[in-house]
């Protein structure tokens, strides 16, 4: 089949209105230009009697699109891209560059620069993502401490940095004279009930100020900056277009409001939103390179690599970031993208390490190192933590989705500022009295992961020291002192608070990540269990389960390891990550020997959570929002055929089509005006229904508008011709408008008897936006991506009308 018309100018088209960079009017309406099949009840018989009479003479014919038009071949907002067409464009572009490179030195240099541009883009993304992550880390750390006091040596220092040059002892390192609490600053002293109340009041006021400023900035300037962004990024990477979601305003506002939201003390994290920030960097930097700016499929390869860079700087885990992008967010991940993701993640981690935001040469606040090996019998409590993580993950997903659905369907959703105010107030009021909820969640996780040493002054390390000597830094298991028991009660209360407050926090109109709150819940549960096992081993070391490996005076139980395993289990239960989760946790700890406990907990939590509900939190939010996302992990096993899903169905009006050489400009404009479909099949004639190709609505509109302005003789009665040779017309006839070059001459087709499981597989693996159905070569109907999604929902006894962009 001749592909010339399909190729011409295809790779030179530019997306209008800055692609994904304008966010004005962020209303999410799916009523215009959707991906429904071109059926039209009013137009079904509108041209049934049209036979092209009076067009048998000759006339001047011009192929209007000899040169590509700006906008042709691009997509409207809230539409799905055509992966096959985009990849074909890129192959044509690459083939042309390769052929020209043999003609001259300049063309050869252009070919080399084109090949190198992808790596240069990855370098820029890594540098920008790492720099922004460092800025966010430093700012959030400072503003979190600002709720409790201020540094007299310089207000820009956080508590830890303020006390670096102090001459205080190690045990009093947090009480240096340079750092003043708000009661010390205002009242002159920090003791007593009134000082406590004043500090309490200032903590709540700062929290409310930060959260209100965040929600007002999001609401006023960038509505897309709220949430974690990962469900939407998964949808965008699958081929859906949401203009503005990865734009410059979203990047600026998300960066600012992420710092404010984390500093307010809400039960959320910055790790998920950092993926969104990195993808914004990738999308904006794509506009520096033509081959990424003008090809939506190539751009999505860049966004996959940017997502890896985002996780790399979030956890200091470059390899885990690449695996996260591959396992969790990417829809299309070729080998080239794997290498480039690795490079982007490397550069981002190196940049963040150079900035050194925490002053300890680490990329995250809760980096730990354990030295004691684990025993085989400890797999039992590790698996118990996996069960807890799976149960909590399933409970959280159901509860959070129910609350978010209530927010969408009731008046609650009309008052986002009030909701943020109330949740922040409740969180701050409940958090301040408890030391473990008052501190930032990252600091809490760091404390829970910590293995108690000789110099640790934390309550969690207040053991009864009745030993005479130690071997290096290894301390034997000891009896818990009163401080440990107090810490256990406080952690139990913190666990209850975190479990419930996170349900209402995730999904509010502020940037909110779920990684850190999930890890905090698991780390608290793990530390509680770890201390319990440690004390059991200490007091009952003569029991059969302990006698072989945990003798008196030995250091055999590490509660911090239990906290780490619990954190992995809960994060796995919520997100259903497995491989990437284990690698991220391994990179956090730097210990190879703990991979087996992490794997056991991660797999157990996934099995338990999957037994209760198949969807992870991000897939559940995709379904809640009605995004057109075709999940590649689920199998379609129903025995239906293409003719059962295609439009038109029985008793429906006939398919709206365009004929190849017998319809006027006015006829086509009438069809376009009275229908809202994103494309139209082109047939030989209405009588034969023999398929010629497929033309996109957007390309038609742009081509006709430009022809009326720039081509002489094009009027409403001009014939539109999609073939190389148009039928002869009378000399008095107006000029013919030839639009063969915007016609896709190789649309994907299946027969009416094709099983739907094959059709679904084709849509998943080729990324189609529509597929035409034929019978003996005649056009019968069309199946779109949304039809497939509705059919899958219907087969699963769900509401098929929920599949629309809300």
mmCIF file of N, CA, C and O in Angstrom, residues 732-806:
data_model
loop_
_atom_site.group_PDB
_atom_site.id
_atom_site.type_symbol
_atom_site.label_atom_id
_atom_site.label_comp_id
_atom_site.label_asym_id
_atom_site.label_seq_id
_atom_site.Cartn_x
_atom_site.Cartn_y
_atom_site.Cartn_z
ATOM 1 N N UNK A 732 -16.366 24.448 -15.493
ATOM 2 C CA UNK A 732 -16.912 25.506 -14.640
ATOM 3 C C UNK A 732 -16.867 25.150 -13.157
ATOM 4 O O UNK A 732 -17.194 25.989 -12.308
ATOM 5 N N UNK A 733 -16.495 23.925 -12.820
ATOM 6 C CA UNK A 733 -16.484 23.502 -11.420
ATOM 7 C C UNK A 733 -15.359 24.202 -10.655
ATOM 8 O O UNK A 733 -14.303 24.514 -11.228
ATOM 9 N N UNK A 734 -15.546 24.453 -9.345
ATOM 10 C CA UNK A 734 -14.472 25.063 -8.547
ATOM 11 C C UNK A 734 -13.315 24.086 -8.368
ATOM 12 O O UNK A 734 -13.421 22.890 -8.660
ATOM 13 N N UNK A 735 -12.221 24.627 -7.878
ATOM 14 C CA UNK A 735 -11.011 23.798 -7.697
ATOM 15 C C UNK A 735 -11.285 22.646 -6.739
ATOM 16 O O UNK A 735 -12.078 22.754 -5.805
ATOM 17 N N UNK A 736 -10.583 21.532 -7.001
ATOM 18 C CA UNK A 736 -10.688 20.368 -6.123
ATOM 19 C C UNK A 736 -9.671 20.499 -4.990
ATOM 20 O O UNK A 736 -8.527 20.915 -5.208
ATOM 21 N N UNK A 737 -10.096 20.144 -3.762
ATOM 22 C CA UNK A 737 -9.191 20.164 -2.614
ATOM 23 C C UNK A 737 -8.683 18.739 -2.367
ATOM 24 O O UNK A 737 -9.448 17.850 -1.992
ATOM 25 N N UNK A 738 -7.401 18.524 -2.628
ATOM 26 C CA UNK A 738 -6.818 17.197 -2.455
ATOM 27 C C UNK A 738 -6.219 17.079 -1.045
ATOM 28 O O UNK A 738 -5.355 17.867 -0.664
ATOM 29 N N UNK A 739 -6.708 16.110 -0.304
ATOM 30 C CA UNK A 739 -6.263 15.921 1.080
ATOM 31 C C UNK A 739 -5.719 14.516 1.305
ATOM 32 O O UNK A 739 -5.822 13.977 2.406
ATOM 33 N N UNK A 740 -5.143 13.930 0.259
ATOM 34 C CA UNK A 740 -4.616 12.577 0.406
ATOM 35 C C UNK A 740 -3.513 12.515 1.470
ATOM 36 O O UNK A 740 -3.363 11.512 2.174
ATOM 37 N N UNK A 741 -2.743 13.602 1.602
ATOM 38 C CA UNK A 741 -1.583 13.551 2.495
ATOM 39 C C UNK A 741 -1.954 13.528 3.972
ATOM 40 O O UNK A 741 -1.113 13.231 4.808
ATOM 41 N N UNK A 742 -3.202 13.842 4.340
ATOM 42 C CA UNK A 742 -3.594 13.731 5.750
ATOM 43 C C UNK A 742 -4.334 12.422 6.017
ATOM 44 O O UNK A 742 -4.779 12.173 7.136
ATOM 45 N N UNK A 743 -4.476 11.599 4.981
ATOM 46 C CA UNK A 743 -5.209 10.345 5.124
ATOM 47 C C UNK A 743 -4.276 9.230 5.579
ATOM 48 O O UNK A 743 -3.202 9.018 5.003
ATOM 49 N N UNK A 744 -4.662 8.531 6.642
ATOM 50 C CA UNK A 744 -3.931 7.342 7.073
ATOM 51 C C UNK A 744 -4.379 6.181 6.180
ATOM 52 O O UNK A 744 -5.505 5.701 6.293
ATOM 53 N N UNK A 745 -3.502 5.759 5.298
ATOM 54 C CA UNK A 745 -3.848 4.728 4.330
ATOM 55 C C UNK A 745 -3.723 3.313 4.896
ATOM 56 O O UNK A 745 -4.065 2.349 4.222
ATOM 57 N N UNK A 746 -3.233 3.206 6.108
ATOM 58 C CA UNK A 746 -3.087 1.865 6.698
ATOM 59 C C UNK A 746 -3.669 1.818 8.106
ATOM 60 O O UNK A 746 -2.961 1.515 9.064
ATOM 61 N N UNK A 747 -4.950 2.135 8.258
ATOM 62 C CA UNK A 747 -5.558 2.030 9.587
ATOM 63 C C UNK A 747 -5.630 0.574 10.011
ATOM 64 O O UNK A 747 -5.743 -0.327 9.170
ATOM 65 N N UNK A 748 -5.568 0.337 11.303
ATOM 66 C CA UNK A 748 -5.587 -1.041 11.789
ATOM 67 C C UNK A 748 -7.005 -1.587 11.695
ATOM 68 O O UNK A 748 -7.959 -0.944 12.149
ATOM 69 N N UNK A 749 -7.140 -2.769 11.128
ATOM 70 C CA UNK A 749 -8.468 -3.366 10.957
ATOM 71 C C UNK A 749 -8.487 -4.795 11.488
ATOM 72 O O UNK A 749 -7.459 -5.482 11.500
ATOM 73 N N UNK A 750 -9.657 -5.200 11.960
ATOM 74 C CA UNK A 750 -9.896 -6.601 12.335
ATOM 75 C C UNK A 750 -11.217 -7.016 11.697
ATOM 76 O O UNK A 750 -12.030 -6.167 11.294
ATOM 77 N N UNK A 751 -11.448 -8.301 11.610
ATOM 78 C CA UNK A 751 -12.732 -8.764 11.090
ATOM 79 C C UNK A 751 -13.758 -8.814 12.218
ATOM 80 O O UNK A 751 -13.405 -8.782 13.398
ATOM 81 N N UNK A 752 -15.005 -8.911 11.855
ATOM 82 C CA UNK A 752 -16.075 -8.892 12.848
ATOM 83 C C UNK A 752 -16.071 -10.137 13.737
ATOM 84 O O UNK A 752 -16.651 -10.130 14.816
ATOM 85 N N UNK A 753 -15.406 -11.229 13.288
ATOM 86 C CA UNK A 753 -15.378 -12.458 14.075
ATOM 87 C C UNK A 753 -14.133 -12.564 14.972
ATOM 88 O O UNK A 753 -13.945 -13.585 15.634
ATOM 89 N N UNK A 754 -13.308 -11.528 15.005
ATOM 90 C CA UNK A 754 -12.100 -11.571 15.834
ATOM 91 C C UNK A 754 -12.480 -11.611 17.312
ATOM 92 O O UNK A 754 -13.272 -10.792 17.768
ATOM 93 N N UNK A 755 -11.928 -12.570 18.088
ATOM 94 C CA UNK A 755 -12.234 -12.612 19.530
ATOM 95 C C UNK A 755 -11.773 -11.339 20.226
ATOM 96 O O UNK A 755 -10.712 -10.789 19.894
ATOM 97 N N UNK A 756 -12.542 -10.885 21.211
ATOM 98 C CA UNK A 756 -12.218 -9.642 21.896
ATOM 99 C C UNK A 756 -10.930 -9.751 22.699
ATOM 100 O O UNK A 756 -10.257 -8.748 22.931
ATOM 101 N N UNK A 757 -10.564 -10.948 23.138
ATOM 102 C CA UNK A 757 -9.311 -11.069 23.883
ATOM 103 C C UNK A 757 -8.127 -10.708 22.988
ATOM 104 O O UNK A 757 -7.136 -10.134 23.458
ATOM 105 N N UNK A 758 -8.234 -11.007 21.681
ATOM 106 C CA UNK A 758 -7.180 -10.616 20.741
ATOM 107 C C UNK A 758 -7.228 -9.109 20.502
ATOM 108 O O UNK A 758 -6.194 -8.437 20.458
ATOM 109 N N UNK A 759 -8.442 -8.568 20.373
ATOM 110 C CA UNK A 759 -8.589 -7.118 20.157
ATOM 111 C C UNK A 759 -8.023 -6.349 21.344
ATOM 112 O O UNK A 759 -7.286 -5.366 21.173
ATOM 113 N N UNK A 760 -8.345 -6.786 22.565
ATOM 114 C CA UNK A 760 -7.837 -6.122 23.766
ATOM 115 C C UNK A 760 -6.313 -6.191 23.795
ATOM 116 O O UNK A 760 -5.632 -5.202 24.122
ATOM 117 N N UNK A 761 -5.760 -7.335 23.437
ATOM 118 C CA UNK A 761 -4.307 -7.495 23.409
ATOM 119 C C UNK A 761 -3.673 -6.564 22.376
ATOM 120 O O UNK A 761 -2.602 -5.983 22.616
ATOM 121 N N UNK A 762 -4.326 -6.405 21.233
ATOM 122 C CA UNK A 762 -3.822 -5.498 20.197
ATOM 123 C C UNK A 762 -3.811 -4.061 20.706
ATOM 124 O O UNK A 762 -2.836 -3.324 20.524
ATOM 125 N N UNK A 763 -4.898 -3.648 21.359
ATOM 126 C CA UNK A 763 -4.966 -2.290 21.895
ATOM 127 C C UNK A 763 -3.880 -2.061 22.941
ATOM 128 O O UNK A 763 -3.280 -0.983 22.995
ATOM 129 N N UNK A 764 -3.640 -3.059 23.790
ATOM 130 C CA UNK A 764 -2.625 -2.905 24.830
ATOM 131 C C UNK A 764 -1.222 -2.815 24.251
ATOM 132 O O UNK A 764 -0.447 -1.923 24.605
ATOM 133 N N UNK A 765 -0.900 -3.723 23.340
ATOM 134 C CA UNK A 765 0.485 -3.854 22.893
ATOM 135 C C UNK A 765 0.858 -2.874 21.789
ATOM 136 O O UNK A 765 2.032 -2.539 21.641
ATOM 137 N N UNK A 766 -0.120 -2.418 21.023
ATOM 138 C CA UNK A 766 0.167 -1.454 19.960
ATOM 139 C C UNK A 766 -0.227 -0.033 20.339
ATOM 140 O O UNK A 766 0.098 0.906 19.628
ATOM 141 N N UNK A 767 -0.945 0.118 21.460
ATOM 142 C CA UNK A 767 -1.354 1.458 21.876
ATOM 143 C C UNK A 767 -2.312 2.125 20.913
ATOM 144 O O UNK A 767 -2.221 3.331 20.669
ATOM 145 N N UNK A 768 -3.242 1.368 20.342
ATOM 146 C CA UNK A 768 -4.170 1.940 19.369
ATOM 147 C C UNK A 768 -5.165 2.879 20.038
ATOM 148 O O UNK A 768 -5.495 2.736 21.214
ATOM 149 N N UNK A 769 -5.653 3.838 19.259
ATOM 150 C CA UNK A 769 -6.750 4.682 19.746
ATOM 151 C C UNK A 769 -8.071 4.240 19.133
ATOM 152 O O UNK A 769 -9.127 4.476 19.706
ATOM 153 N N UNK A 770 -8.037 3.616 17.952
ATOM 154 C CA UNK A 770 -9.235 3.038 17.366
ATOM 155 C C UNK A 770 -8.835 1.920 16.414
ATOM 156 O O UNK A 770 -7.697 1.835 15.965
ATOM 157 N N UNK A 771 -9.801 1.055 16.137
ATOM 158 C CA UNK A 771 -9.578 -0.080 15.244
ATOM 159 C C UNK A 771 -10.852 -0.251 14.413
ATOM 160 O O UNK A 771 -11.962 -0.253 14.964
ATOM 161 N N UNK A 772 -10.726 -0.352 13.093
ATOM 162 C CA UNK A 772 -11.885 -0.489 12.216
ATOM 163 C C UNK A 772 -12.241 -1.965 12.042
ATOM 164 O O UNK A 772 -11.360 -2.826 11.974
ATOM 165 N N UNK A 773 -13.537 -2.244 11.952
ATOM 166 C CA UNK A 773 -14.027 -3.618 11.830
ATOM 167 C C UNK A 773 -14.578 -3.813 10.420
ATOM 168 O O UNK A 773 -15.386 -3.007 9.939
ATOM 169 N N UNK A 774 -14.129 -4.877 9.758
ATOM 170 C CA UNK A 774 -14.564 -5.141 8.379
ATOM 171 C C UNK A 774 -15.141 -6.548 8.272
ATOM 172 O O UNK A 774 -14.910 -7.404 9.129
ATOM 173 N N UNK A 775 -15.885 -6.745 7.182
ATOM 174 C CA UNK A 775 -16.406 -8.077 6.839
ATOM 175 C C UNK A 775 -16.271 -8.243 5.328
ATOM 176 O O UNK A 775 -16.878 -7.495 4.556
ATOM 177 N N UNK A 776 -15.429 -9.185 4.912
ATOM 178 C CA UNK A 776 -15.144 -9.391 3.482
ATOM 179 C C UNK A 776 -14.669 -8.101 2.816
ATOM 180 O O UNK A 776 -15.032 -7.802 1.671
ATOM 181 N N UNK A 777 -13.874 -7.315 3.551
ATOM 182 C CA UNK A 777 -13.314 -6.092 2.986
ATOM 183 C C UNK A 777 -14.211 -4.886 3.098
ATOM 184 O O UNK A 777 -13.788 -3.769 2.773
ATOM 185 N N UNK A 778 -15.465 -5.056 3.530
ATOM 186 C CA UNK A 778 -16.386 -3.931 3.670
ATOM 187 C C UNK A 778 -16.376 -3.416 5.110
ATOM 188 O O UNK A 778 -16.334 -4.202 6.051
ATOM 189 N N UNK A 779 -16.428 -2.098 5.239
ATOM 190 C CA UNK A 779 -16.423 -1.483 6.561
ATOM 191 C C UNK A 779 -17.745 -1.762 7.273
ATOM 192 O O UNK A 779 -18.812 -1.497 6.745
ATOM 193 N N UNK A 780 -17.653 -2.295 8.491
ATOM 194 C CA UNK A 780 -18.847 -2.544 9.298
ATOM 195 C C UNK A 780 -18.976 -1.564 10.451
ATOM 196 O O UNK A 780 -20.067 -1.108 10.784
ATOM 197 N N UNK A 781 -17.859 -1.276 11.128
ATOM 198 C CA UNK A 781 -17.941 -0.429 12.310
ATOM 199 C C UNK A 781 -16.561 -0.064 12.816
ATOM 200 O O UNK A 781 -15.555 -0.233 12.126
ATOM 201 N N UNK A 782 -16.528 0.423 14.041
ATOM 202 C CA UNK A 782 -15.286 0.908 14.635
ATOM 203 C C UNK A 782 -15.284 0.562 16.121
ATOM 204 O O UNK A 782 -16.328 0.536 16.769
ATOM 205 N N UNK A 783 -14.105 0.251 16.644
ATOM 206 C CA UNK A 783 -13.918 0.035 18.084
ATOM 207 C C UNK A 783 -12.865 1.023 18.553
ATOM 208 O O UNK A 783 -11.767 1.092 17.980
ATOM 209 N N UNK A 784 -13.185 1.821 19.578
ATOM 210 C CA UNK A 784 -12.227 2.770 20.129
ATOM 211 C C UNK A 784 -11.708 2.256 21.463
ATOM 212 O O UNK A 784 -12.232 1.297 22.034
ATOM 213 N N UNK A 785 -10.682 2.921 21.953
ATOM 214 C CA UNK A 785 -10.105 2.540 23.247
ATOM 215 C C UNK A 785 -11.155 2.637 24.348
ATOM 216 O O UNK A 785 -11.218 1.793 25.243
ATOM 217 N N UNK A 786 -12.012 3.655 24.242
ATOM 218 C CA UNK A 786 -13.035 3.806 25.271
ATOM 219 C C UNK A 786 -14.082 2.693 25.187
ATOM 220 O O UNK A 786 -14.596 2.223 26.210
ATOM 221 N N UNK A 787 -14.383 2.247 23.974
ATOM 222 C CA UNK A 787 -15.298 1.104 23.830
ATOM 223 C C UNK A 787 -14.725 -0.143 24.505
ATOM 224 O O UNK A 787 -15.441 -0.897 25.166
ATOM 225 N N UNK A 788 -13.411 -0.358 24.330
ATOM 226 C CA UNK A 788 -12.753 -1.515 24.954
ATOM 227 C C UNK A 788 -12.839 -1.407 26.470
ATOM 228 O O UNK A 788 -13.175 -2.379 27.170
ATOM 229 N N UNK A 789 -12.551 -0.203 27.007
ATOM 230 C CA UNK A 789 -12.600 -0.001 28.458
ATOM 231 C C UNK A 789 -14.005 -0.209 29.003
ATOM 232 O O UNK A 789 -14.198 -0.817 30.060
ATOM 233 N N UNK A 790 -15.008 0.300 28.277
ATOM 234 C CA UNK A 790 -16.395 0.119 28.712
ATOM 235 C C UNK A 790 -16.792 -1.357 28.685
ATOM 236 O O UNK A 790 -17.501 -1.832 29.574
ATOM 237 N N UNK A 791 -16.323 -2.064 27.672
ATOM 238 C CA UNK A 791 -16.655 -3.486 27.569
ATOM 239 C C UNK A 791 -16.010 -4.267 28.710
ATOM 240 O O UNK A 791 -16.649 -5.153 29.303
ATOM 241 N N UNK A 792 -14.751 -3.946 29.028
ATOM 242 C CA UNK A 792 -14.074 -4.615 30.142
ATOM 243 C C UNK A 792 -14.813 -4.345 31.448
ATOM 244 O O UNK A 792 -15.021 -5.257 32.267
ATOM 245 N N UNK A 793 -15.240 -3.087 31.652
ATOM 246 C CA UNK A 793 -15.988 -2.738 32.865
ATOM 247 C C UNK A 793 -17.314 -3.486 32.923
ATOM 248 O O UNK A 793 -17.726 -3.979 33.977
ATOM 249 N N UNK A 794 -17.972 -3.581 31.773
ATOM 250 C CA UNK A 794 -19.265 -4.273 31.716
ATOM 251 C C UNK A 794 -19.099 -5.757 32.031
ATOM 252 O O UNK A 794 -19.902 -6.344 32.762
ATOM 253 N N UNK A 795 -18.030 -6.365 31.513
ATOM 254 C CA UNK A 795 -17.780 -7.772 31.778
ATOM 255 C C UNK A 795 -17.428 -8.020 33.248
ATOM 256 O O UNK A 795 -17.626 -9.113 33.770
ATOM 257 N N UNK A 796 -16.895 -6.983 33.921
ATOM 258 C CA UNK A 796 -16.545 -7.100 35.342
ATOM 259 C C UNK A 796 -17.690 -6.641 36.238
ATOM 260 O O UNK A 796 -17.484 -6.412 37.436
ATOM 261 N N UNK A 797 -18.892 -6.483 35.649
ATOM 262 C CA UNK A 797 -20.077 -6.049 36.395
ATOM 263 C C UNK A 797 -19.895 -4.678 37.035
ATOM 264 O O UNK A 797 -20.374 -4.412 38.136
ATOM 265 N N UNK A 798 -19.167 -3.796 36.338
ATOM 266 C CA UNK A 798 -19.002 -2.411 36.789
ATOM 267 C C UNK A 798 -19.786 -1.494 35.859
ATOM 268 O O UNK A 798 -20.237 -1.911 34.789
ATOM 269 N N UNK A 799 -19.925 -0.254 36.293
ATOM 270 C CA UNK A 799 -20.670 0.714 35.494
ATOM 271 C C UNK A 799 -19.835 1.126 34.289
ATOM 272 O O UNK A 799 -18.794 1.772 34.452
ATOM 273 N N UNK A 800 -20.250 0.776 33.061
ATOM 274 C CA UNK A 800 -19.436 1.149 31.890
ATOM 275 C C UNK A 800 -19.374 2.651 31.663
ATOM 276 O O UNK A 800 -18.446 3.151 31.046
ATOM 277 N N UNK A 801 -20.366 3.390 32.168
ATOM 278 C CA UNK A 801 -20.370 4.844 31.975
ATOM 279 C C UNK A 801 -19.362 5.560 32.874
ATOM 280 O O UNK A 801 -19.208 6.775 32.785
ATOM 281 N N UNK A 802 -18.696 4.802 33.766
ATOM 282 C CA UNK A 802 -17.669 5.423 34.604
ATOM 283 C C UNK A 802 -16.400 5.681 33.807
ATOM 284 O O UNK A 802 -15.508 6.388 34.261
ATOM 285 N N UNK A 803 -16.300 5.110 32.610
ATOM 286 C CA UNK A 803 -15.101 5.293 31.788
ATOM 287 C C UNK A 803 -15.244 6.571 30.983
ATOM 288 O O UNK A 803 -15.577 6.571 29.802
ATOM 289 N N UNK A 804 -15.052 7.670 31.634
ATOM 290 C CA UNK A 804 -14.973 8.960 30.948
ATOM 291 C C UNK A 804 -14.155 9.877 31.830
ATOM 292 O O UNK A 804 -14.084 9.712 33.038
ATOM 293 N N UNK A 805 -13.511 10.830 31.212
ATOM 294 C CA UNK A 805 -12.572 11.680 31.939
ATOM 295 C C UNK A 805 -13.329 12.639 32.832
ATOM 296 O O UNK A 805 -14.076 13.481 32.370
ATOM 297 N N UNK A 806 -13.147 12.487 34.150
ATOM 298 C CA UNK A 806 -13.898 13.306 35.117
ATOM 299 C C UNK A 806 -12.935 14.244 35.812
ATOM 300 O O UNK A 806 -12.326 13.870 36.787
#
